[in-house]
Short mmCIF file of C-alpha atoms in Angstrom, two decimals:
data_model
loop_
_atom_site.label_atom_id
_atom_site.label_comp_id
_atom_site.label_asym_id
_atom_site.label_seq_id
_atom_site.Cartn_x
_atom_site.Cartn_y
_atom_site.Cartn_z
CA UNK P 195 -46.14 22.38 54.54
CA UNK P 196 -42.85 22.02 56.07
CA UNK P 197 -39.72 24.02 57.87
CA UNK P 198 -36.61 23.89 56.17
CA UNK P 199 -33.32 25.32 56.81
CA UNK P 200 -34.64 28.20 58.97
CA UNK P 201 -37.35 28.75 56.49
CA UNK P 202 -41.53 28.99 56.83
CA UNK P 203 -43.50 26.89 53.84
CA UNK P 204 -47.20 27.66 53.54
CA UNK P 205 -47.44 26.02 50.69
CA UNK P 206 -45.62 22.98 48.73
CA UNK P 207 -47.55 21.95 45.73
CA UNK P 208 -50.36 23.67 43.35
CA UNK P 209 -52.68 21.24 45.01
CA UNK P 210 -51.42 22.08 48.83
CA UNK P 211 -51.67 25.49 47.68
CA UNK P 212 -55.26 25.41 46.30
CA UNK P 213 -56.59 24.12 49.73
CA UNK P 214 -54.49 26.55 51.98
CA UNK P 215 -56.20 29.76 49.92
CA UNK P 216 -59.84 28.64 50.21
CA UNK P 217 -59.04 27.55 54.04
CA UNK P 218 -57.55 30.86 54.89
CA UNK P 219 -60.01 32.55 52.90
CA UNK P 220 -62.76 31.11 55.15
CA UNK P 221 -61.23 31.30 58.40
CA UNK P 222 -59.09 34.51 57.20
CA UNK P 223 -57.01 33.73 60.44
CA UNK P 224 -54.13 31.01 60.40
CA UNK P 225 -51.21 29.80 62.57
CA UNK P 226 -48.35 29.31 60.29
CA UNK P 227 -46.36 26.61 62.97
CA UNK P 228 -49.63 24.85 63.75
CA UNK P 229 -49.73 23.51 59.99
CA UNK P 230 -46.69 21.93 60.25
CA UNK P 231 -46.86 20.48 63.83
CA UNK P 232 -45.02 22.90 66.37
CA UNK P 233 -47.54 24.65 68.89
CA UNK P 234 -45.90 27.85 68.87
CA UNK P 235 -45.31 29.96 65.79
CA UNK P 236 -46.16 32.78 63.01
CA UNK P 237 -49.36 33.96 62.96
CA UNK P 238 -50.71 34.95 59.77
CA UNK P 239 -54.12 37.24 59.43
CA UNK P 240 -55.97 38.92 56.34
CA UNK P 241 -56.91 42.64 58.24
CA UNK P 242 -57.87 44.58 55.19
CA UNK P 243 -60.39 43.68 52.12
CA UNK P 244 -57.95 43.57 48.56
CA UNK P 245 -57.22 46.50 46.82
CA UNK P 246 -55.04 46.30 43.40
CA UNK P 247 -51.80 46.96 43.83
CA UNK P 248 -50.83 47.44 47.95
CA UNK P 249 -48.19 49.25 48.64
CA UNK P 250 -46.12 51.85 51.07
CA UNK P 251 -47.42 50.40 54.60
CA UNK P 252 -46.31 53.24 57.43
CA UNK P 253 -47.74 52.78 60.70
CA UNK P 254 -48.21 56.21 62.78
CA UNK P 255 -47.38 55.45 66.29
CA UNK P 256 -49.27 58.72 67.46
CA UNK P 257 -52.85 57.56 66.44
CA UNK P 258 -52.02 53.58 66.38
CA UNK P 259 -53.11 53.15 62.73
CA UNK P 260 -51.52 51.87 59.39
CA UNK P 261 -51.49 53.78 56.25
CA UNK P 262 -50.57 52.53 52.85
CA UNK P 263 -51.71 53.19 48.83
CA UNK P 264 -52.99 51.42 46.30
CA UNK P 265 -50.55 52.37 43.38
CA UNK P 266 -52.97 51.66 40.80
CA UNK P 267 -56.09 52.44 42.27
CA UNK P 268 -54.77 56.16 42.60
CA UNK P 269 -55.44 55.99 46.35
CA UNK P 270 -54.44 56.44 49.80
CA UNK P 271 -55.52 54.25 52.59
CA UNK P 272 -55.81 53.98 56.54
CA UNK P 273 -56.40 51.12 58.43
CA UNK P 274 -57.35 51.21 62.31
CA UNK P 275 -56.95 47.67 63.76
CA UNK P 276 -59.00 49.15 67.15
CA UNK P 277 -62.07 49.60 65.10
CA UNK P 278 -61.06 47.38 62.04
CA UNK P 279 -62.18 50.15 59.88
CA UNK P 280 -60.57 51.18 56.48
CA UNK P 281 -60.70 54.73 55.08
CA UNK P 282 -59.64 56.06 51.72
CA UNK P 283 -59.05 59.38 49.71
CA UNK P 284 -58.24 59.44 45.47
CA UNK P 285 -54.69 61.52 44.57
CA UNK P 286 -55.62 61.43 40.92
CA UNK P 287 -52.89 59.58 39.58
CA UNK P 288 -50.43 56.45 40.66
CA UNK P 289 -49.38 56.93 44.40
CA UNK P 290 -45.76 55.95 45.06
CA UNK P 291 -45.88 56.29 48.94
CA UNK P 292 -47.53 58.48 51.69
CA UNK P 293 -45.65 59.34 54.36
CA UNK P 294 -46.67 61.94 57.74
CA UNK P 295 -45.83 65.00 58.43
CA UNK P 296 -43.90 65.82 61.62
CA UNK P 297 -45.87 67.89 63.85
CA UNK P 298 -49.21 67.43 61.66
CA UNK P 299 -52.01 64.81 62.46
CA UNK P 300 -53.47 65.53 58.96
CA UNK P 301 -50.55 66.17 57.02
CA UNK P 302 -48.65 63.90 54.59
CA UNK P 303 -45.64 64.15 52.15
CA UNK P 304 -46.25 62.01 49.18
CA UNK P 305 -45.12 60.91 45.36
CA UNK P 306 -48.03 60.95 43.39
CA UNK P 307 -46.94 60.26 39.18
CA UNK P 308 -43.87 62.41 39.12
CA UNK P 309 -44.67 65.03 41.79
CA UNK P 310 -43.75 65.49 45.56
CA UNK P 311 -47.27 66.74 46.82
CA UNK P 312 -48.18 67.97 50.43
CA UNK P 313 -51.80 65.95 51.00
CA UNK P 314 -53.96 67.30 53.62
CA UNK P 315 -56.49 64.71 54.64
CA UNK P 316 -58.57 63.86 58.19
CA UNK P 317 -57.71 60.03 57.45
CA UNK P 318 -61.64 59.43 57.53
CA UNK P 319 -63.21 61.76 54.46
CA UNK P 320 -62.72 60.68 51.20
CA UNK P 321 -62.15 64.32 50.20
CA UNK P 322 -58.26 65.85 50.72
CA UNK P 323 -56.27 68.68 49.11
CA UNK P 324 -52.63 68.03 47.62
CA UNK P 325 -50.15 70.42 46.68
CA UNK P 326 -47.52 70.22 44.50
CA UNK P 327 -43.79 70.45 46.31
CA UNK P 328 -41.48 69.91 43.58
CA UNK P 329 -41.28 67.46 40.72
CA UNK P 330 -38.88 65.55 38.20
CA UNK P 331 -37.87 63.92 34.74
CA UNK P 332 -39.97 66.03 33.03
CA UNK P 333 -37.98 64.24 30.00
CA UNK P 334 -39.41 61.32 30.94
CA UNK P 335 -43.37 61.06 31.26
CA UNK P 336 -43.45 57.34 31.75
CA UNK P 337 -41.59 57.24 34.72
CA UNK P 338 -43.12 57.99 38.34
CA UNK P 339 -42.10 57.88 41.86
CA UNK P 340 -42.84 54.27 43.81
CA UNK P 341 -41.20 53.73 47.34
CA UNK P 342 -39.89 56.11 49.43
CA UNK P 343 -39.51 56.79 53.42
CA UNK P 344 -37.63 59.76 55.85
CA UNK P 345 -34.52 59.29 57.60
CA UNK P 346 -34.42 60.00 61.33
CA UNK P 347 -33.96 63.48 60.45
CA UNK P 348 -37.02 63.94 58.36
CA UNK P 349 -35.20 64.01 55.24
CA UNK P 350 -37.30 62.07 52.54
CA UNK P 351 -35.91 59.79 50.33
CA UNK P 352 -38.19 58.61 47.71
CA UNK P 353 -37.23 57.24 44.08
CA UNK P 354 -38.72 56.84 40.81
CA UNK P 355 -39.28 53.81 38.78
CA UNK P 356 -38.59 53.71 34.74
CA UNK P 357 -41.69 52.99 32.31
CA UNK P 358 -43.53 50.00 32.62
CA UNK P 359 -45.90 48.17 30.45
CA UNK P 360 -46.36 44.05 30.48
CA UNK P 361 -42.94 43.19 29.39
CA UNK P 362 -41.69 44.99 32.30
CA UNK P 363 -39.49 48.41 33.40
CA UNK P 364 -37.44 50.24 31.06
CA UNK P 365 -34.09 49.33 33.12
CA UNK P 366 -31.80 52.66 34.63
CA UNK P 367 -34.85 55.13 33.77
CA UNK P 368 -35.34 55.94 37.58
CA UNK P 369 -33.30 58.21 39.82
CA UNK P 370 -33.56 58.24 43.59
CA UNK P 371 -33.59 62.03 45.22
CA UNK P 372 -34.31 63.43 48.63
CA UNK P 373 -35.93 65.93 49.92
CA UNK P 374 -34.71 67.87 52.94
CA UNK P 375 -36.19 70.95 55.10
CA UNK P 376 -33.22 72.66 54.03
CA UNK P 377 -33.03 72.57 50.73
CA UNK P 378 -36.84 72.97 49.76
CA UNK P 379 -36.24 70.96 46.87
CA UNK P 380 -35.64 67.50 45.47
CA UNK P 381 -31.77 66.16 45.74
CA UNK P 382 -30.57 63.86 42.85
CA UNK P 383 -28.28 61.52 44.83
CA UNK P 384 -27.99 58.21 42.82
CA UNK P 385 -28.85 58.00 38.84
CA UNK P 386 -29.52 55.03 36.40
CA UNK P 387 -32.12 53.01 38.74
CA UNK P 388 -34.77 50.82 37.28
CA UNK P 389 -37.20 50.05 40.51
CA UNK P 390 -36.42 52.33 43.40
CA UNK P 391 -37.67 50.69 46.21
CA UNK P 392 -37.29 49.38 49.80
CA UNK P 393 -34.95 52.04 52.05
CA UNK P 394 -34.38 51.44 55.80
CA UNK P 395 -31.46 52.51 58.06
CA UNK P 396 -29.08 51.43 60.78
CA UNK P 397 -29.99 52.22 64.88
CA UNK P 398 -26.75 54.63 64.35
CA UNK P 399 -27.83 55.96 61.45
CA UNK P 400 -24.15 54.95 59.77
CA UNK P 401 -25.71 52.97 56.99
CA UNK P 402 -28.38 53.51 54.81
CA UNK P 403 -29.89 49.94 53.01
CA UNK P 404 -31.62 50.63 49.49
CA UNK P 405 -33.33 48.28 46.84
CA UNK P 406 -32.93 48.66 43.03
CA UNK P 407 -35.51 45.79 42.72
CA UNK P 408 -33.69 45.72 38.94
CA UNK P 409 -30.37 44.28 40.69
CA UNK P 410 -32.26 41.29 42.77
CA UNK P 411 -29.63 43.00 45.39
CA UNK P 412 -29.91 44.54 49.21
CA UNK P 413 -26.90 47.16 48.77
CA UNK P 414 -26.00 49.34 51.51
CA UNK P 415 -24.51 52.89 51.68
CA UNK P 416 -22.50 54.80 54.23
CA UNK P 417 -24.56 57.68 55.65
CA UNK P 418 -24.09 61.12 57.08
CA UNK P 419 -27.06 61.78 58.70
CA UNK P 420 -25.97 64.73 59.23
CA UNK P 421 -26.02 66.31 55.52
CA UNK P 422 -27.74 63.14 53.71
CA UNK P 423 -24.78 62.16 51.86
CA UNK P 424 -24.07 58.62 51.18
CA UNK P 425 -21.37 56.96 49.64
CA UNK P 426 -19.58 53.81 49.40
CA UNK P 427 -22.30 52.01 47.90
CA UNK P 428 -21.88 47.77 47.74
CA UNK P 429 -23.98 44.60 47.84
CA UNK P 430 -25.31 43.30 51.00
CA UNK P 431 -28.03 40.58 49.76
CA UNK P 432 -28.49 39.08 46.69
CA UNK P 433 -31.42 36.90 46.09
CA UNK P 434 -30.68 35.04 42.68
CA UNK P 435 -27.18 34.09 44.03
CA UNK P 436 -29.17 32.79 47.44
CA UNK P 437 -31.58 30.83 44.87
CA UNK P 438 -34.36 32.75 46.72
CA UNK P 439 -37.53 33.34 44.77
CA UNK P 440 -38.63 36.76 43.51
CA UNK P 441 -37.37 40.34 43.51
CA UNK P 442 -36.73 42.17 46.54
CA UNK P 443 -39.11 45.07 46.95
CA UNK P 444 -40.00 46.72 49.83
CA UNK P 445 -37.73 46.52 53.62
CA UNK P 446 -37.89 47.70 57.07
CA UNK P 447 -35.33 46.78 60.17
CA UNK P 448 -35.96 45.55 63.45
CA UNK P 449 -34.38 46.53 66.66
CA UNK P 450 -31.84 43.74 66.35
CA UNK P 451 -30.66 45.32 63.22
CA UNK P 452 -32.07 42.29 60.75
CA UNK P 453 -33.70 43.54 57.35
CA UNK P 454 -37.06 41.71 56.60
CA UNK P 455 -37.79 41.90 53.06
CA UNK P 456 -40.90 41.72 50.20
CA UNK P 457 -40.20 39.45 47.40
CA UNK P 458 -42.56 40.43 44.80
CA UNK P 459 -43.68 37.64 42.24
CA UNK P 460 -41.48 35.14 45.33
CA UNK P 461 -44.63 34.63 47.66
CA UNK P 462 -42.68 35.49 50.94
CA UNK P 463 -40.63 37.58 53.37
CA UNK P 464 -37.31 37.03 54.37
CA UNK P 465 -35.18 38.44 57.14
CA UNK P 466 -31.81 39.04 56.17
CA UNK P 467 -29.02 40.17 58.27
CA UNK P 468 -26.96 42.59 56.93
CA UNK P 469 -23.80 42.66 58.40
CA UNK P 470 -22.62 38.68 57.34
CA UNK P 471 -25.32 38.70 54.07
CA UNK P 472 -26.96 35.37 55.56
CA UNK P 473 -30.59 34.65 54.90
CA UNK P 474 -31.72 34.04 58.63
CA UNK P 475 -35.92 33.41 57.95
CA UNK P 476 -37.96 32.91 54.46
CA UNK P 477 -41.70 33.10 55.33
CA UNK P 478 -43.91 31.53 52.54
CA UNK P 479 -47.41 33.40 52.47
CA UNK P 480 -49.89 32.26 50.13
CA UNK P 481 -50.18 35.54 47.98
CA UNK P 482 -47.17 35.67 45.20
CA UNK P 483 -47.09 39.64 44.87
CA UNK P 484 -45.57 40.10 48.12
CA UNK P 485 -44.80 44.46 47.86
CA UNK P 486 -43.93 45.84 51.26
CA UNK P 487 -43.62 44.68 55.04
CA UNK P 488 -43.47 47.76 58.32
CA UNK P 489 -43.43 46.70 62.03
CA UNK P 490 -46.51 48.29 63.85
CA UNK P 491 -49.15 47.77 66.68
CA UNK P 492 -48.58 49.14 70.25
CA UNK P 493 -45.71 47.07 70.73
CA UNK P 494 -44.22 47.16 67.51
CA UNK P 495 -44.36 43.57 66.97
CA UNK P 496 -46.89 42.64 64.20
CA UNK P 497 -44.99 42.82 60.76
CA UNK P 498 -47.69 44.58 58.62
CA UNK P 499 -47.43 43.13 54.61
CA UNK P 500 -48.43 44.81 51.69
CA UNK P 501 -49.84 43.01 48.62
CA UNK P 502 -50.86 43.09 44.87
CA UNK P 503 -53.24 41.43 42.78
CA UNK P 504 -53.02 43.80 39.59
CA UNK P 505 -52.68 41.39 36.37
CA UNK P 506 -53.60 38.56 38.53
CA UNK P 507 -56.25 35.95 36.05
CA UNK P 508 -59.26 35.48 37.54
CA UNK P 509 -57.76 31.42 38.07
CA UNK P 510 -55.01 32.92 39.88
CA UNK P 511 -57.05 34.81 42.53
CA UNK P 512 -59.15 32.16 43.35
CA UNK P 513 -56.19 30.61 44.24
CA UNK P 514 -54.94 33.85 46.11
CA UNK P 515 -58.00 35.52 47.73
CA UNK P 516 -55.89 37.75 49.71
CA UNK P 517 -54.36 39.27 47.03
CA UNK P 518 -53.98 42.89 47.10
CA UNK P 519 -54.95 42.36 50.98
CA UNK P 520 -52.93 44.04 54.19
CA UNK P 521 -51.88 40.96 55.62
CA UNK P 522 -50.37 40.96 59.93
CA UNK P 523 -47.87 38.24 60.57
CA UNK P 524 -47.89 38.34 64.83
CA UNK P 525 -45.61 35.97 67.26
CA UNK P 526 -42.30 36.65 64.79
CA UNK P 527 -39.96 37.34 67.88
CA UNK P 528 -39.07 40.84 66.46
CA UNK P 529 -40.27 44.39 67.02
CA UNK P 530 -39.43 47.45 64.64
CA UNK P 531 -38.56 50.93 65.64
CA UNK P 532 -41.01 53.86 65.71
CA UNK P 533 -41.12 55.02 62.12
CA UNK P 534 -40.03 58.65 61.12
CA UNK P 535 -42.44 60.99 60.02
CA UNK P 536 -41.42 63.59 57.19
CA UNK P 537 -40.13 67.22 57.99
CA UNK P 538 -41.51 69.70 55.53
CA UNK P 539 -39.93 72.94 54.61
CA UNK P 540 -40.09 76.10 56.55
CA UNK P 541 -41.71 78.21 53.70
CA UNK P 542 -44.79 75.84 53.94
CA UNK P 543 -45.72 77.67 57.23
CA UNK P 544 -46.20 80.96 58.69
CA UNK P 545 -45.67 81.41 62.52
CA UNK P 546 -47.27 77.94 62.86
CA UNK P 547 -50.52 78.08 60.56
CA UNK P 548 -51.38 75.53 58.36
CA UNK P 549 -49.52 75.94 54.72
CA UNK P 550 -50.92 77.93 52.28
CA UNK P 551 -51.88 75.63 49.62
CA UNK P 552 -51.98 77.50 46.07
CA UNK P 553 -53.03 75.58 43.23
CA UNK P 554 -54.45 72.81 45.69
CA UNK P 555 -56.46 70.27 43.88
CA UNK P 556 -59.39 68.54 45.77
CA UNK P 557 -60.66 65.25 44.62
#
């Protein structure tokens, strides 16, 4: 292990490698700095048990828990770091992201296969009730929705990714929409994407940062937050020209305005900031599907990371036993703002009762 050029190694050789899983698999606790000498550092924890394909983390400052989905395993999840506790509930088909309802404790907006469902669920049953919003690309039945998040207005933006089968996505299949009280319906606002993915915005809410993980790019748009339109789309980040590993997948921002990034299939986070395009931190974690990072706890300073271990040989998890794991990465020096919960439509509701869910589905 070793620091170089602002960056965090777990992890040099196959050998180095082998030892760090099976020692953080045993102690499932580790202090990043302490492995390479400094006393003060990164501290890296396993706080869930693996599912297959992590994604979506969104942590829910009004009951101090985490949520995320398992894509593959059809599932949403909630993890409680008081009691240490993990709950789950089936959608019945790939979940894209989950994200609350504003003024709901049971409520979520989510993309689940090619539909925009309303999920009722007590975050503790495994029962809950969806029902279907609105949905898309009807044209297209191998596509369906993946990451997604609101904007400080409760506007939802949430994007679909093209077909995908072992050789990879069918590249500009996707489209990335949103979803505003409004409008009551899905938006198309940008066409031709392959992997619609990580979406965060500025303090000011001037810019809006996006992932096409099919560009290896960080672009940012200008934003109205006022209407939802963006515009003036360019490059902010890209990872192949800064020779760093992996495809950029899911993003949040902290309160200094830096972008800290998932590089699926690249092992690691990095923190990027956006407004010179420099690569300011590349943390090396010893799991190579990296999927999704949020800031959460009571002080918003544990960066929460989402992982995979769908395809993964059964050699390759024994060298990555926290694949598919929730992973918290503590003593970073950076906190993340309160995340924004989801503003449903009016028509949902009647003088405050709960919506009236026809053709609701329980599972």
């Amino acid at each position: 292990m070793y620091l170089e050029m602002g960056s965090i190694y777990l992890s040099g050789s196959s050998v180095v490698s082998h030892f760090l899983s099976i020692f953080i698999s045993l102690l499932s606790t580790m202090t990043l700095s302490d492995a390479y000498g400094l006393s003060k550092g990164p501290l890296l924890q396993q706080v869930t048990q693996p599912v297959i394909h992590g994604e979506g983390p969104h942590w829910d400052a009004r009951k101090q828990v985490l949520y995320f989905i398992d894509t593959t395993g059809k599932s949403a999840h909630k993890y409680d770091p008081h009691t240490g506790q993990t709950a789950y509930t089936s959608l019945g088909d790939a979940v894209g992201v989950m994200v609350p309802v504003e003024g709901s404790l049971d409520e979520f907006v989510a993309g689940v296969g090619r539909d925009l469902v309303l999920v009722q669920w007590d975050g503790n049953s495994t029962q809950s009730r969806s029902t279907v919003l609105d949905s898309v690309e009807p044209d297209k039945p191998g596509n369906r929705f993946n990451d997604g998040k609101a904007d400080a207005k409760g506007r939802l933006w949430i994007g679909t990714i093209g077909y995908e089968d072992a050789s990879g996505v069918r590249p500009n299949e996707g489209n990335l929409y949103d979803y505003s009280s409004e409008t009551c319906k899905l938006r198309t606002s940008v066409t031709g994407i392959t992997t619609s993915n990580g979406i965060a915005w500025s303090r000011d809410n001037r810019h809006m940062y996006y992932i096409d993980t099919g560009t290896s790019r960080i672009d940012v748009f200008d934003y109205d937050i006022a209407t939802g339109h963006i515009s003036n789309r360019r490059p902010v980040f890209d990872l192949k020209a800064n020779n760093v590993p992996g495809y950029p997948d899911g993003m949040t921002i902290d309160t200094e305005g830096y972008l800290w990034v998932a590089c699926y299939l690249g092992s690691r986070v990095i923190k990027v900031d956006p407004r010179d395009g420099r690569l300011k931190l590349s943390i090396h974690l010893p799991v190579e599907k990296v999927t999704s990072v949020m800031f959460g706890g009571a002080n918003l300073d544990i960066l929460y990371v989402t992982t995979s271990r769908r395809d993964l040989s059964p050699a390759q998890l024994t060298l990555q036993p926290m694949a598919g794991s929730v992973l918290a990465v503590t003593r970073l020096g950076s906190k993340g703002w309160p995340a924004n919960r989801a503003v449903l439509c009016n028509k949902y509701y009647e003088q405050g009762s709960n919506p009236s869910l026809t053709n609701s589905q329980t599972y």
